[in-house]
Tab-separated table of C-alpha atoms in Angstrom:
chain	number	residue	atom	x	y	z
O	27	SER	CA	-62.126	9.051	180.299
O	28	ALA	CA	-61.033	6.067	179.621
O	29	GLN	CA	-57.676	7.159	179.142
O	30	ASN	CA	-57.258	9.034	182.413
O	31	VAL	CA	-55.592	5.730	184.440
O	32	GLU	CA	-56.890	6.398	188.310
O	33	MET	CA	-55.036	3.132	189.488
O	34	VAL	CA	-53.590	-0.218	188.316
O	35	VAL	CA	-54.082	-3.672	189.869
O	36	LYS	CA	-52.626	-6.879	189.943
O	37	VAL	CA	-53.736	-10.011	191.561
O	38	LEU	CA	-51.056	-12.827	191.957
O	39	ASN	CA	-51.240	-16.611	193.092
O	40	GLY	CA	-49.341	-16.636	196.050
O	41	CYS	CA	-50.194	-20.347	196.914
O	42	GLY	CA	-46.684	-21.488	196.790
O	43	PHE	CA	-45.791	-19.008	199.354
O	44	ASN	CA	-48.188	-18.569	201.972
O	45	GLN	CA	-51.535	-20.448	201.006
O	46	ARG	CA	-53.316	-17.217	199.325
O	47	TYR	CA	-54.234	-14.792	196.438
O	48	TRP	CA	-52.511	-11.659	196.701
O	49	VAL	CA	-53.997	-8.025	195.498
O	50	PHE	CA	-51.859	-5.137	194.828
O	51	ALA	CA	-52.741	-1.675	193.704
O	52	GLY	CA	-51.205	1.440	192.913
O	53	GLY	CA	-53.396	4.691	192.630
O	54	LEU	CA	-52.533	7.783	190.829
O	55	THR	CA	-54.724	9.713	192.071
O	56	ASN	CA	-55.978	11.701	195.577
O	57	VAL	CA	-59.679	11.273	194.384
O	58	GLN	CA	-62.374	9.137	196.714
O	59	VAL	CA	-62.057	5.252	194.901
O	60	THR	CA	-63.225	2.153	195.911
O	61	LEU	CA	-61.590	-0.789	194.632
O	62	THR	CA	-63.800	-3.966	195.071
O	63	VAL	CA	-62.021	-7.706	193.994
O	64	THR	CA	-64.158	-10.765	194.167
O	65	ASP	CA	-62.720	-13.818	194.463
O	66	MET	CA	-65.131	-16.018	191.658
O	67	ALA	CA	-64.029	-19.091	193.392
O	68	ASN	CA	-66.287	-19.011	196.224
O	69	GLY	CA	-67.699	-15.261	196.087
O	70	THR	CA	-65.290	-13.815	198.824
O	71	VAL	CA	-64.838	-10.093	198.255
O	72	LYS	CA	-62.488	-7.598	199.279
O	73	ALA	CA	-63.245	-3.792	199.074
O	74	TYR	CA	-60.401	-1.270	199.720
O	75	THR	CA	-61.411	2.696	199.793
O	76	ASN	CA	-58.866	5.789	199.444
O	77	PRO	CA	-60.500	8.764	200.927
O	78	LEU	CA	-60.967	11.767	199.141
O	79	ASN	CA	-58.100	14.511	199.217
O	80	THR	CA	-55.688	11.627	200.383
O	81	ALA	CA	-52.737	10.256	197.946
O	82	PHE	CA	-53.766	6.989	197.270
O	83	GLN	CA	-51.944	4.560	199.362
O	84	PRO	CA	-50.716	1.536	198.250
O	85	ILE	CA	-52.286	-1.927	198.256
O	86	GLN	CA	-50.294	-4.265	198.899
O	87	ASP	CA	-52.581	-7.580	200.550
O	88	THR	CA	-50.484	-10.856	200.637
O	89	SER	CA	-53.435	-12.840	202.767
O	90	ALA	CA	-56.605	-11.246	200.480
O	91	PHE	CA	-57.756	-14.769	198.980
O	92	ALA	CA	-57.555	-18.410	200.805
O	93	THR	CA	-59.081	-20.370	198.090
O	94	CYS	CA	-55.401	-21.959	196.988
O	95	PRO	CA	-56.172	-25.544	196.145
């Protein structure tokens, strides 16, 4: 249901540090989850998957998107 949070996601502008946008996510589950993040500036897509029966591993992708001005 909508009240059952499976994961939280945050996208940050890291352009001042490494000329990239960053993706962070944390899950509260062990079910199969696929997170798809799209860079709306150029259509680049990144997908992150957590397998079934595996504790969600944190995502800390500090090089996700290279679309800084």
